[in-house]
GROMACS .gro file of C-alpha atoms in nm:
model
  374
    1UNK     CA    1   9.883  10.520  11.600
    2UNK     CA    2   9.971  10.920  11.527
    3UNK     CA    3  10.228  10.925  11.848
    4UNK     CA    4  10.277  11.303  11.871
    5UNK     CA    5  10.529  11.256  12.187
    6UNK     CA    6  10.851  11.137  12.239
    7UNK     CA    7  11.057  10.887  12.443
    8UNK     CA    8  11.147  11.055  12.764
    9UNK     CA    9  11.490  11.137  12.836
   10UNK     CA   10  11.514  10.947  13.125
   11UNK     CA   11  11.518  10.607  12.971
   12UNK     CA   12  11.738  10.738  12.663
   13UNK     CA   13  12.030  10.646  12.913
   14UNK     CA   14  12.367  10.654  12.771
   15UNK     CA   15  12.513  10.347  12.921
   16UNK     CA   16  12.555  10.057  12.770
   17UNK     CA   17  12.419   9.779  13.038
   18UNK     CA   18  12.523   9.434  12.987
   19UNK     CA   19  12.277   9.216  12.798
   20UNK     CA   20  12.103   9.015  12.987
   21UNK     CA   21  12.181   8.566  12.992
   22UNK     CA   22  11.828   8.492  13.033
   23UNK     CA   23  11.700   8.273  12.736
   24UNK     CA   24  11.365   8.162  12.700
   25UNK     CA   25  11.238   8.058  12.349
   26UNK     CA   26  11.466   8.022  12.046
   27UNK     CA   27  11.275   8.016  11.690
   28UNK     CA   28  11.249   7.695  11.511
   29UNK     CA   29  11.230   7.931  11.123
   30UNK     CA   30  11.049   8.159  10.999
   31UNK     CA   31  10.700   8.284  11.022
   32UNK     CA   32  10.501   8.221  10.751
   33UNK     CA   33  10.083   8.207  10.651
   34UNK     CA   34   9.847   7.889  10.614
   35UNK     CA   35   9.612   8.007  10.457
   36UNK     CA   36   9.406   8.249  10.672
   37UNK     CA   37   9.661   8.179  10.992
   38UNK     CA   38   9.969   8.259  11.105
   39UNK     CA   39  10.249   7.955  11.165
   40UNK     CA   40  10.509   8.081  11.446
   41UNK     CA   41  10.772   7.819  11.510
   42UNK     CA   42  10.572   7.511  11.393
   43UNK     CA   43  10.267   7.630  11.540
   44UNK     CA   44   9.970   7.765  11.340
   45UNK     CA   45   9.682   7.901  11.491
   46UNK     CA   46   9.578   8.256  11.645
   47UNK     CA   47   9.867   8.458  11.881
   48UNK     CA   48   9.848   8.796  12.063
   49UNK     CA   49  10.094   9.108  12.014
   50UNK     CA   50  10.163   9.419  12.084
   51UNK     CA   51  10.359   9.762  11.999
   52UNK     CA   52  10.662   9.912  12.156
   53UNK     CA   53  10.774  10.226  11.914
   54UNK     CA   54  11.026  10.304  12.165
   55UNK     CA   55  11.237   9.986  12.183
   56UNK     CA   56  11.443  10.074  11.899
   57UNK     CA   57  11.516  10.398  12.002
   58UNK     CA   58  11.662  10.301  12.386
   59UNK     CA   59  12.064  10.306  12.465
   60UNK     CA   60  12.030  10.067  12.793
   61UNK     CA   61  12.053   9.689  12.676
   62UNK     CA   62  11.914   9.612  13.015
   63UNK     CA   63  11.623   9.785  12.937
   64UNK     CA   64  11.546   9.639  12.587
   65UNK     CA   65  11.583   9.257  12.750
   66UNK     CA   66  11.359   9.352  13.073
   67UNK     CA   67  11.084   9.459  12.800
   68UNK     CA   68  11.126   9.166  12.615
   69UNK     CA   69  11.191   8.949  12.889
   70UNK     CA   70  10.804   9.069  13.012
   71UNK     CA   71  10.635   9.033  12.677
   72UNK     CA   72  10.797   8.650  12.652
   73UNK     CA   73  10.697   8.597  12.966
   74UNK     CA   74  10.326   8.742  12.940
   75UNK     CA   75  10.255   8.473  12.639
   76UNK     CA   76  10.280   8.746  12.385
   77UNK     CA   77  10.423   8.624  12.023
   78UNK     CA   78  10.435   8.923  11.797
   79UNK     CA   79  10.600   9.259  11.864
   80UNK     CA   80  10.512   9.567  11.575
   81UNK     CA   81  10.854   9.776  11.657
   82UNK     CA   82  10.979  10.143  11.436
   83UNK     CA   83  11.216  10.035  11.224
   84UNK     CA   84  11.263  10.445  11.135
   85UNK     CA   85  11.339  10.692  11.311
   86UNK     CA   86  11.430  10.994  11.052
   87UNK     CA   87  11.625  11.342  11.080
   88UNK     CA   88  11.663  11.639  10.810
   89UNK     CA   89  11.950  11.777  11.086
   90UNK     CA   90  12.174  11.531  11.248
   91UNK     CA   91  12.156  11.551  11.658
   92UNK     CA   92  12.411  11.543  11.904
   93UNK     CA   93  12.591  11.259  12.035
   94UNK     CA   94  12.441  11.031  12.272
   95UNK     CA   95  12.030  11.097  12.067
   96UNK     CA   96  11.947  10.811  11.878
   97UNK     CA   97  11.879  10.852  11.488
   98UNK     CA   98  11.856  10.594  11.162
   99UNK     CA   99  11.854  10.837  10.866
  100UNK     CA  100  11.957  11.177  10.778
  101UNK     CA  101  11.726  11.302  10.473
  102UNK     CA  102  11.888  11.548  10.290
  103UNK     CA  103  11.932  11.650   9.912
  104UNK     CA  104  12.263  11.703   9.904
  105UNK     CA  105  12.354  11.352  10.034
  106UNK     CA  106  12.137  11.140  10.279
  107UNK     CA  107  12.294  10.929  10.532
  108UNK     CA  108  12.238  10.571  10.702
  109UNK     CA  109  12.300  10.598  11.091
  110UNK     CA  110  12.476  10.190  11.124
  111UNK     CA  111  12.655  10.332  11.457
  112UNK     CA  112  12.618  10.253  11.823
  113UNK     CA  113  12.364  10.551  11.799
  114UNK     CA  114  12.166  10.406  11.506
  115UNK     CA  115  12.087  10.071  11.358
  116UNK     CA  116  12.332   9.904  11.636
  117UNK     CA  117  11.981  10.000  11.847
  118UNK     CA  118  11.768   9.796  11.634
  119UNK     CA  119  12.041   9.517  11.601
  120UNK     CA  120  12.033   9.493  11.987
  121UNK     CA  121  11.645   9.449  11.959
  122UNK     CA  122  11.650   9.150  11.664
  123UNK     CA  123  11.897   9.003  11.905
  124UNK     CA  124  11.702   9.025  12.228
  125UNK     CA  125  11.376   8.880  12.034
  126UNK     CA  126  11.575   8.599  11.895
  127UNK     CA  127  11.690   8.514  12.206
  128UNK     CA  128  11.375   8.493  12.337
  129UNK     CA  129  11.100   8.376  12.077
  130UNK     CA  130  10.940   8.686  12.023
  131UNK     CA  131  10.845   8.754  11.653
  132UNK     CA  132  10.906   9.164  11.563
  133UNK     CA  133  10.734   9.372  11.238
  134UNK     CA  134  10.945   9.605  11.108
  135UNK     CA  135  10.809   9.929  10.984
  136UNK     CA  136  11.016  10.128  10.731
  137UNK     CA  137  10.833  10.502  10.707
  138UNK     CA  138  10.567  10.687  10.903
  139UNK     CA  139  10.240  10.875  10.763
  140UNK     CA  140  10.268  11.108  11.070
  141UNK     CA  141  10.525  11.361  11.186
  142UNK     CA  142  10.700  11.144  11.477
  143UNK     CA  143  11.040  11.011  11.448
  144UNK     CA  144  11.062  11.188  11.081
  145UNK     CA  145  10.793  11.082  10.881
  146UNK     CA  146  10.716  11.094  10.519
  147UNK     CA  147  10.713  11.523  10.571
  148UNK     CA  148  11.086  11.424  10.683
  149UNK     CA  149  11.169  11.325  10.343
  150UNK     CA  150  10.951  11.583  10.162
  151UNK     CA  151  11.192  11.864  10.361
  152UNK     CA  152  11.468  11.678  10.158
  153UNK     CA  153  11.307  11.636   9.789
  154UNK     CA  154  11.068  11.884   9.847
  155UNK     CA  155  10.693  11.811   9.706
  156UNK     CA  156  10.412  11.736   9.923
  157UNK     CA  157  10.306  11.441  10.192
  158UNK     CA  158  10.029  11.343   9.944
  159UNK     CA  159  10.296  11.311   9.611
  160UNK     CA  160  10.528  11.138   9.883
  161UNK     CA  161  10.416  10.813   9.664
  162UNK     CA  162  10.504  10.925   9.351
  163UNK     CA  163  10.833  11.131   9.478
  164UNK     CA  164  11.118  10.961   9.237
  165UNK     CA  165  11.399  11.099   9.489
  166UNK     CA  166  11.227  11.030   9.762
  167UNK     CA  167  11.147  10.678   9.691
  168UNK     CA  168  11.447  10.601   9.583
  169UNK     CA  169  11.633  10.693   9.920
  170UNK     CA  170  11.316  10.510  10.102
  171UNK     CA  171  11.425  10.221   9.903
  172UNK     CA  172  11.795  10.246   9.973
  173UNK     CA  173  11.660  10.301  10.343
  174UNK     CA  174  11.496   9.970  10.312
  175UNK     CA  175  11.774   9.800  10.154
  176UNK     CA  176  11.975   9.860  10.419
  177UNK     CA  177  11.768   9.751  10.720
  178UNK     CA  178  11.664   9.413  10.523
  179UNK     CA  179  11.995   9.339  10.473
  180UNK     CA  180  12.100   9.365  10.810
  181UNK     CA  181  11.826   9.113  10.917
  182UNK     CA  182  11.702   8.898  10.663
  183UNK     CA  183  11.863   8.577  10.803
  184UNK     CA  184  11.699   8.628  11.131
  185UNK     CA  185  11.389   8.405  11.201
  186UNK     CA  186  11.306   8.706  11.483
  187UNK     CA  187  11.142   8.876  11.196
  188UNK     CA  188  10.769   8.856  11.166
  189UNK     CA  189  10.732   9.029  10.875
  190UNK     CA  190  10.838   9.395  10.707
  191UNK     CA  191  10.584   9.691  10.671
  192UNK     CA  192  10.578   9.879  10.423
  193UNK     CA  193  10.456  10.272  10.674
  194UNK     CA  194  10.274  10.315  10.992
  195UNK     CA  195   9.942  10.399  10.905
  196UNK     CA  196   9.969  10.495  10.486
  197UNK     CA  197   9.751  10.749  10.389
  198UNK     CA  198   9.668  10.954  10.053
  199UNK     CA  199   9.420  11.221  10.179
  200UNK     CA  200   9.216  11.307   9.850
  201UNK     CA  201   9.378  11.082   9.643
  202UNK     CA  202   9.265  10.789   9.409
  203UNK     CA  203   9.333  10.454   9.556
  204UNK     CA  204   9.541  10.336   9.252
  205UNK     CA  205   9.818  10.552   9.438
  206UNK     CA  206   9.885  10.368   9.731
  207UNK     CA  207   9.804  10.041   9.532
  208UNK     CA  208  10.057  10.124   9.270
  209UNK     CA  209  10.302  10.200   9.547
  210UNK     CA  210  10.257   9.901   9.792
  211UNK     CA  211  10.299   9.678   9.467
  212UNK     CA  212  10.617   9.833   9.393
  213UNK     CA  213  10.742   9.829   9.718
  214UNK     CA  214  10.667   9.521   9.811
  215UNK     CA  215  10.789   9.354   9.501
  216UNK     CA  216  11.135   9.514   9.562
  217UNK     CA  217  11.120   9.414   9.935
  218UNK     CA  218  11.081   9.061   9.832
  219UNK     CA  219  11.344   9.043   9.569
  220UNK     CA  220  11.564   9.146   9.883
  221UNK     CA  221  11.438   8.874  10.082
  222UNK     CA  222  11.202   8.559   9.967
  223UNK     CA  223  11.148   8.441  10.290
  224UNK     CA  224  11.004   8.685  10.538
  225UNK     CA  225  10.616   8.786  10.492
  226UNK     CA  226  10.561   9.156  10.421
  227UNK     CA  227  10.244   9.335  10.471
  228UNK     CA  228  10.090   9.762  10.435
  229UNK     CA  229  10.048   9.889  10.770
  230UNK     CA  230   9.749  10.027  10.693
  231UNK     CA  231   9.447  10.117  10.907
  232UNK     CA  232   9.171   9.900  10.698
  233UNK     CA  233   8.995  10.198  10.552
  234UNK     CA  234   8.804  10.205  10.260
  235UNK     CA  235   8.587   9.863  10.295
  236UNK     CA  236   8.197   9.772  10.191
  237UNK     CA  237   7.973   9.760  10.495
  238UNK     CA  238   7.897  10.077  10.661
  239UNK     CA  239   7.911  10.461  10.538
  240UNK     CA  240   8.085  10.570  10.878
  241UNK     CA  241   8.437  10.785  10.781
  242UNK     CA  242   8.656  10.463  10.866
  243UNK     CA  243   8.462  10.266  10.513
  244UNK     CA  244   8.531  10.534  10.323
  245UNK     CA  245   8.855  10.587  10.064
  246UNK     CA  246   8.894  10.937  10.091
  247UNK     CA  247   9.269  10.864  10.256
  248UNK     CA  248   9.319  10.715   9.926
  249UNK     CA  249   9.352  10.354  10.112
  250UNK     CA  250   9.089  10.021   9.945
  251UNK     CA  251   9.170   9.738  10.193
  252UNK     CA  252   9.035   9.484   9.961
  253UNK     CA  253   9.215   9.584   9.671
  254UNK     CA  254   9.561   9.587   9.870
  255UNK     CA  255   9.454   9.292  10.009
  256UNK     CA  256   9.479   9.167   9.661
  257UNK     CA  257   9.888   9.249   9.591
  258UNK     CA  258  10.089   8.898   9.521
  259UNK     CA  259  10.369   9.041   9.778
  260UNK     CA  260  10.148   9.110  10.051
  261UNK     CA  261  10.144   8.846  10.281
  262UNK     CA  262   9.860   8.911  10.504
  263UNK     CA  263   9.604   9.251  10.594
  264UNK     CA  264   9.590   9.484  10.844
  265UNK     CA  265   9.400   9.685  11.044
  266UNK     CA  266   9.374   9.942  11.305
  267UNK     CA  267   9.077  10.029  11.550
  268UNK     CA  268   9.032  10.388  11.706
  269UNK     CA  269   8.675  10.502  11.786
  270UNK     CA  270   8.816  10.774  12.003
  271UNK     CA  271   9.008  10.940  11.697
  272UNK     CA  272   8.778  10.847  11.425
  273UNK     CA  273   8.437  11.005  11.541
  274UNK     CA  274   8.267  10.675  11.560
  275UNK     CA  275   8.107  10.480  11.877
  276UNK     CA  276   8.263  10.194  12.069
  277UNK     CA  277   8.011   9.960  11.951
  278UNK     CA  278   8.161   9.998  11.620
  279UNK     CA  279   8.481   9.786  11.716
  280UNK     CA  280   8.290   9.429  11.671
  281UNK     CA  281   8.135   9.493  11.322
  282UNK     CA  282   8.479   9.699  11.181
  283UNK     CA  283   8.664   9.334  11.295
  284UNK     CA  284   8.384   9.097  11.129
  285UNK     CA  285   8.455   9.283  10.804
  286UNK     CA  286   8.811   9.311  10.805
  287UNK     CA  287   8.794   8.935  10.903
  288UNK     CA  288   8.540   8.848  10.579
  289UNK     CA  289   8.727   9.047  10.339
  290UNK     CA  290   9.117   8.875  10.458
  291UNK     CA  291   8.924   8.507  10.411
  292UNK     CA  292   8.770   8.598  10.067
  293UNK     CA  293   9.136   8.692  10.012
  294UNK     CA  294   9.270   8.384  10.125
  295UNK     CA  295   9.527   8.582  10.355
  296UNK     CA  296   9.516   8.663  10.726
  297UNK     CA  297   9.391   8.978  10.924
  298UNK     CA  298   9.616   9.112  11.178
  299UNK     CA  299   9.396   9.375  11.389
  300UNK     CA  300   9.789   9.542  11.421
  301UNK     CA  301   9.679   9.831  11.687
  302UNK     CA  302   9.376   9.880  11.883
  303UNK     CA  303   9.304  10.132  12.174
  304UNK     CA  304   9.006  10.334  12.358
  305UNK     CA  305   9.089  10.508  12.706
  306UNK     CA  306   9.302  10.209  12.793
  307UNK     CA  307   8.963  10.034  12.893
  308UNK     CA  308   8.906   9.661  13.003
  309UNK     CA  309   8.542   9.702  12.922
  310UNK     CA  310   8.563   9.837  12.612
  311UNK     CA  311   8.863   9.650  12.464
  312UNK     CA  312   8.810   9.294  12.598
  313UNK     CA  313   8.504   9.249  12.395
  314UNK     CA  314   8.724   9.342  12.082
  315UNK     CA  315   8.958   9.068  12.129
  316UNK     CA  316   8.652   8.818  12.179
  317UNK     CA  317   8.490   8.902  11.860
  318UNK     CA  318   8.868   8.866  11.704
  319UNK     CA  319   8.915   8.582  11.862
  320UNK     CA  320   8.585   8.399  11.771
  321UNK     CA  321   8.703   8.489  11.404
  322UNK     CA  322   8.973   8.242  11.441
  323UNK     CA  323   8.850   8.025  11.173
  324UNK     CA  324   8.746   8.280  10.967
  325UNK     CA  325   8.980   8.530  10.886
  326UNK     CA  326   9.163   8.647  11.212
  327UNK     CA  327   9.492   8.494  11.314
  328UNK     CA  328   9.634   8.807  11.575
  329UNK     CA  329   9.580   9.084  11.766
  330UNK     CA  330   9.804   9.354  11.846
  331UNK     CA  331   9.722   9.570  12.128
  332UNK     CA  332   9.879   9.953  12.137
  333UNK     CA  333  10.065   9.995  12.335
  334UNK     CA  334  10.314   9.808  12.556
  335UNK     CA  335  10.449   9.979  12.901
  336UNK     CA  336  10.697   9.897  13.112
  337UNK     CA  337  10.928  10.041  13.450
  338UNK     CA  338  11.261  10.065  13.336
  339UNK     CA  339  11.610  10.152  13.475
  340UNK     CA  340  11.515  10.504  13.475
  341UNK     CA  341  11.113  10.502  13.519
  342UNK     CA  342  10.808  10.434  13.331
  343UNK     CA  343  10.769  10.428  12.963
  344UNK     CA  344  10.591  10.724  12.789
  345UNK     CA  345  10.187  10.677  12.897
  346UNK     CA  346   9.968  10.765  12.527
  347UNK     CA  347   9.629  10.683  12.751
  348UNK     CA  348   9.601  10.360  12.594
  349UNK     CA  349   9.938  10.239  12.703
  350UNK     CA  350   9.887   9.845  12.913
  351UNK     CA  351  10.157   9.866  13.196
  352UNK     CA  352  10.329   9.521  13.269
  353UNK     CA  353  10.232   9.360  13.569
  354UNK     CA  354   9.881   9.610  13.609
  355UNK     CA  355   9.529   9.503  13.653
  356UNK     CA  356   9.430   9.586  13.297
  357UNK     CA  357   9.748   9.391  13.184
  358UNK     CA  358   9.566   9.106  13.359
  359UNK     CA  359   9.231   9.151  13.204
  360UNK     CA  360   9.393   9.267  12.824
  361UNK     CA  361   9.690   9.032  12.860
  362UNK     CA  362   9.661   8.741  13.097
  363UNK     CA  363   9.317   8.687  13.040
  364UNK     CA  364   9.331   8.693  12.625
  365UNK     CA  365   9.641   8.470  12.596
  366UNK     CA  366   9.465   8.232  12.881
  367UNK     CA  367   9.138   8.235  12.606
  368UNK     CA  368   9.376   8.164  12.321
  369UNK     CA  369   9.498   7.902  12.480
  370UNK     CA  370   9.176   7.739  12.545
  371UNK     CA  371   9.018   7.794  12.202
  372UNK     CA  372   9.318   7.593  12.056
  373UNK     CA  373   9.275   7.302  12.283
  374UNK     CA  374   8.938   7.272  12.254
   0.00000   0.00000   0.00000
């Protein structure tokens, strides 16, 4: 999702709260594929999810184990968190940052202000059972962005790719974060960008990339999965803008990389021109392409008007693809009340503890539950 707002002050509170005792789940190893399905602490079959960009990015522990606490509790598995967040200038004391981008000499943030954050997070999710993918770059503008290191190296967003200095400190960027966590069975899986995109470019771009990448990702760590990001574009089926490849993105030939664990998939009708109704047959494709593949879909971020109507049939059709390429769903995006208010409201944010959190969260995780014992 293209976030083009920030965290609001208010819950970027500078005090450290103690972490909270409260331990619900602890991880049995790592997450891993069977075939088409996900296996999540000796269980394989199909879970639910959701995003939280902020989590990374607030400075109250409290905070960070109330979300999580909520999410464990509300029988959600996976958790899709920033793993970035990117500078050209570095800020003032007290504003969280991971990386300064800068040709003269980039920088790694591993202070109380920087990838302490995300340690705090990997910690709470341990703690707790719930499974986090870690994202490494943006396509869009927020929190830095691939334009963040194109203000360093110079060049464009599209020749981002192909950018020798600026993959180079992505991959130092990566090194660093994988090190930090690659022991931790809270990891779901690493992501190679939010949303990749080449607009106008020819798909052997992103393919060439996302086989580099995740080829060095995995000589850094052989046992987590690792998947794109992507939004599912380019695809046979339809001739609406979201089958197309002029972002430069062929799901079914990414879908192909050795390193690449599993696919994913995004789902905006709102954003992408298309109607509603589109939702069901976008998901049966993704879904027939990922078991031709022999790897599982993840539909990572979905979202219209924050609508029960609307997105509730979604996770049916998802969830009646359980045996045939679907193993999660992802939901965007996760909201909470927090020491110092509510979390930033996108219009397809799902509040904790709200009706449509009943009808999007309760009620799916209640279905899950009943298609696997049946």
């Amino acid at each position: 999702m293209k976030t083009a707002f920030a965290v609001g002050l208010g819950l970027l509170s500078a005090t450290q709260a103690l972490p909270s005792t409260r331990v619900t789940t602890r991880a049995t190893g790592p997450s891993t594929t069977d075939g088409t399905r996900f296996s999540i602490d000796g269980e394989t079959g199909y879970f639910a999810g959701t995003n939280s960009y902020w989590i990374g990015f607030l400075t109250n522990n409290a905070d960070i184990d109330t979300t999580l606490d909520h999410i464990s509790e509300s029988g959600l598995k996976i958790l899709r968190v920033w793993g970035f967040n990117d500078v050209n200038t570095k800020p003032g004391t007290g504003t969280v940052w991971y990386q300064l981008l800068s040709a003269s000499g980039s920088e790694i943030n591993t202070g109380a202000d920087g990838l302490e954050r995300l340690d705090y997070v990997v910690q709470s999710a341990e703690q707790r059972g719930v499974k986090l993918i870690v994202n490494f770059v943006n396509n869009w503008d927020d929190y830095g962005g691939m334009n963040a290191y194109v203000k360093a190296f110079g060049g464009t967003k599209e020749g981002w790719y192909t950018n020798a200095n600026a993959q180079a400190q992505y991959k130092k960027y990566i090194e660093a974060v994988v090190s930090r966590y690659a022991s931790s069975d809270a990891i779901f899986a690493w992501e190679l960008a939010n949303e990749a995109r080449c607009n106008g470019c020819d798909t052997d771009i992103i393919y060439q990339w996302a086989t580099d990448t995740s080829a060095y990702i995995r000589s850094l760590d052989a046992t987590h999965m690792i998947t794109l990001g992507d939004e599912g574009f380019g695809l046979p089926g339809d001739t609406s803008y979201p089958y197309t490849y002029g972002e430069g993105v062929d799901f079914v030939k990414n879908l192909g990389i050795k390193d690449l664990d599993f696919g994913t998939f995004h789902l905006y009708p709102d954003s992408w021109g298309v109607p509603t109704s589109f939702g069901d047959g976008w998901i049966s494709n993704h879904a027939a392409a990922c078991k031709a593949a022999g790897k599982p879909c993840l539909l990572e971020e979905y979202g219209s008007n924050a609508s029960c109507d609307i997105q509730a049939p979604w996770q049916k059709t998802s969830l009646s693809l359980a045996a045939d390429g679907m193993s999660a769903d992802l939901f965007w995006q996760w909201g909470d009340n927090l020491s110092n208010g509510q979390t930033s409201n996108d219009g397809n944010t799902i509040y904790y503890g709200s009706d449509l959190a009943t009808c999007l969260i309760t009620n799916h995780v209640a279905d899950i539950k009943a298609a696997a014992s049946s």
